[in-house]
PDB file of C-alpha atoms in Angstrom:
ATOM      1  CA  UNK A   1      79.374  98.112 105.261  1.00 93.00           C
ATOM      2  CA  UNK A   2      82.968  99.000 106.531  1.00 95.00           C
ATOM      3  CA  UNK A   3      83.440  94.482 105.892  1.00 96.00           C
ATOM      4  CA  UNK A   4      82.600  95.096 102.464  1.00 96.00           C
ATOM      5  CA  UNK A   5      84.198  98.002 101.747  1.00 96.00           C
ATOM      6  CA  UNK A   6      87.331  96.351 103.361  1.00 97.00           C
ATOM      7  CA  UNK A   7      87.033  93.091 101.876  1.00 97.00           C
ATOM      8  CA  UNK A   8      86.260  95.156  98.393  1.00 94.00           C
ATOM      9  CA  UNK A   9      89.476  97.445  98.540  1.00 93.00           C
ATOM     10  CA  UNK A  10      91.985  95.050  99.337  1.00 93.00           C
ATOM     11  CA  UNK A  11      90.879  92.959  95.991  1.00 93.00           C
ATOM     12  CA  UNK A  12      91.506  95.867  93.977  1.00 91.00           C
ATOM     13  CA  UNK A  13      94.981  97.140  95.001  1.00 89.00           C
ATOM     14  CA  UNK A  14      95.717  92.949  95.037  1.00 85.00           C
ATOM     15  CA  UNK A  15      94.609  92.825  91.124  1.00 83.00           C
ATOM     16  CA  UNK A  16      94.648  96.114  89.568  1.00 79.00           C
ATOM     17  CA  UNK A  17      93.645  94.781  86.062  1.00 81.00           C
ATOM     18  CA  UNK A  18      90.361  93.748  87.209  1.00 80.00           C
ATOM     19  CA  UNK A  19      87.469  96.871  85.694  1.00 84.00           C
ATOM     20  CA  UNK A  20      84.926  95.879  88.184  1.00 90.00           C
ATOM     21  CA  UNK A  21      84.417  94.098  91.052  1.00 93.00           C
ATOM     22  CA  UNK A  22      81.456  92.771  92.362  1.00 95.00           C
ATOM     23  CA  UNK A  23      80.087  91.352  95.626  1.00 96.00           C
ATOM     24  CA  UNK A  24      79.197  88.110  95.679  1.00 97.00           C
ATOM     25  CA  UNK A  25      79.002  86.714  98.874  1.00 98.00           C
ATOM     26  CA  UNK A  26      79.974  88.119 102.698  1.00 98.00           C
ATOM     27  CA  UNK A  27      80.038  86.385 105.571  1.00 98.00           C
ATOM     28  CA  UNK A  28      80.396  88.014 108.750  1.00 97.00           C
ATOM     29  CA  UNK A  29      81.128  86.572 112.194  1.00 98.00           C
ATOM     30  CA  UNK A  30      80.501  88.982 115.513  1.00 97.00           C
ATOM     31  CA  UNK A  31      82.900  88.339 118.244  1.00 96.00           C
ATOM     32  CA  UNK A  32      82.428  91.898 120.445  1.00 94.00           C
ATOM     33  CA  UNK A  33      80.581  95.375 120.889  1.00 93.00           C
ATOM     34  CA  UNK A  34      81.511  98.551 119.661  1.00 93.00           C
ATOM     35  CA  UNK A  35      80.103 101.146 121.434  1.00 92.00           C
ATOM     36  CA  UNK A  36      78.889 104.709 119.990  1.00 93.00           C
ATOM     37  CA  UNK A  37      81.865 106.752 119.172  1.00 92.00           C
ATOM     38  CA  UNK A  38      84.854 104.017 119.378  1.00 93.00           C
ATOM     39  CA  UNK A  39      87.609 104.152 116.777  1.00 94.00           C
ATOM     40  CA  UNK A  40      86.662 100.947 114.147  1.00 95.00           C
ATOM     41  CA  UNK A  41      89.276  99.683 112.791  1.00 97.00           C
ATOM     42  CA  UNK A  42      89.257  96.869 109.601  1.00 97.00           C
ATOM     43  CA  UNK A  43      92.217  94.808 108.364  1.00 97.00           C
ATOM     44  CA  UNK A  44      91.803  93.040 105.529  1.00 97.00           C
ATOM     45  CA  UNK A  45      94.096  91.257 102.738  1.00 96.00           C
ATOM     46  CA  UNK A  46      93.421  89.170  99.837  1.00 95.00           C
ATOM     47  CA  UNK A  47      93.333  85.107 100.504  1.00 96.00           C
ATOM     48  CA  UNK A  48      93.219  84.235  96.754  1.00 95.00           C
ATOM     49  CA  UNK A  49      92.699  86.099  93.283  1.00 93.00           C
ATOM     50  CA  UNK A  50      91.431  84.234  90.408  1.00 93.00           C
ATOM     51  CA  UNK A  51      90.802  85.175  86.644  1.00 91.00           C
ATOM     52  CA  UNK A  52      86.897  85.799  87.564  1.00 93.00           C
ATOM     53  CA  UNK A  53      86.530  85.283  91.484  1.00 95.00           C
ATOM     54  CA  UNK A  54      88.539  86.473  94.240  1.00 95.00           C
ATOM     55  CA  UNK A  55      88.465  85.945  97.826  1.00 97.00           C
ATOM     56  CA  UNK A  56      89.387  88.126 101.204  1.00 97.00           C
ATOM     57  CA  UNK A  57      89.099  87.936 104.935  1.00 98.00           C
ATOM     58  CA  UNK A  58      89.143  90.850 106.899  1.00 98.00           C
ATOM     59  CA  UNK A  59      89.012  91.394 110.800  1.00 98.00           C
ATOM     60  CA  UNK A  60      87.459  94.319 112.474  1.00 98.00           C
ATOM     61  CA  UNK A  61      88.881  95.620 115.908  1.00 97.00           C
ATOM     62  CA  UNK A  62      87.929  98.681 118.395  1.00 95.00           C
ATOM     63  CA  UNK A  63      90.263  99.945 120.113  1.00 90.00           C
ATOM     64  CA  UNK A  64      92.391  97.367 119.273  1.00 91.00           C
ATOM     65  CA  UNK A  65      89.615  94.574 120.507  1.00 94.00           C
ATOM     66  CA  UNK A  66      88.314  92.004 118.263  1.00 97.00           C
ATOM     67  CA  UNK A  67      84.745  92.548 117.625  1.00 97.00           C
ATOM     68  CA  UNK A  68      84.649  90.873 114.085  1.00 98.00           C
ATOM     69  CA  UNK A  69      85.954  89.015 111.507  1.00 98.00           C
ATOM     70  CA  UNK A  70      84.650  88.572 107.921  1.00 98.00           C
ATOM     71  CA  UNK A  71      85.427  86.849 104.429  1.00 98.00           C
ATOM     72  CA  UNK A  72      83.958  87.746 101.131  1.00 97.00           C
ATOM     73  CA  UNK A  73      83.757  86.188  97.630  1.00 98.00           C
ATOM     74  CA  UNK A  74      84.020  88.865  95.037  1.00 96.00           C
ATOM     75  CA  UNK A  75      83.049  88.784  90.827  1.00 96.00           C
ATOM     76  CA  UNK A  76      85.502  90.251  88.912  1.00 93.00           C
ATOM     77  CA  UNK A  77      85.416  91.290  85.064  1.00 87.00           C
ATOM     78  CA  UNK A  78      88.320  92.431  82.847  1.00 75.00           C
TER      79      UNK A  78
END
């Protein structure tokens, strides 16, 4: 959930004139544990906006470890 949100969020401050934005595809690749209670953090930026798909990668750290990385394919309508 907190990939897709990422992934999600960063396409819509990257292309504000997009109404909706839809998930399409996620991938999600686990390199580490979290354990219960540690501080998630996910940093994710746009790797390409087109007219009707657009395209992010994101990684996901605790406590400043790796523990995964994602990229997402997202439909947008205008």
């Amino acid at each position: 959930t907190i990939a897709d949100v990422a992934l999600g969020f960063c396409i819509r401050i990257g292309d504000l004139r997009a109404e909706n934005i839809v998930t399409a595809s996620i991938t999600l690749d686990l390199m580490g544990a979290a354990k219960l209670g540690d501080w998630l953090e996910a940093r994710a930026r746009p790797s390409r906006i087109g007219r009707s798909l657009a395209f992010s990668v994101c990684e996901i750290t605790s406590d400043g470890e790796p523990v995964a990385q994602a990229s997402g394919v997202f439909k947008l309508t205008r």
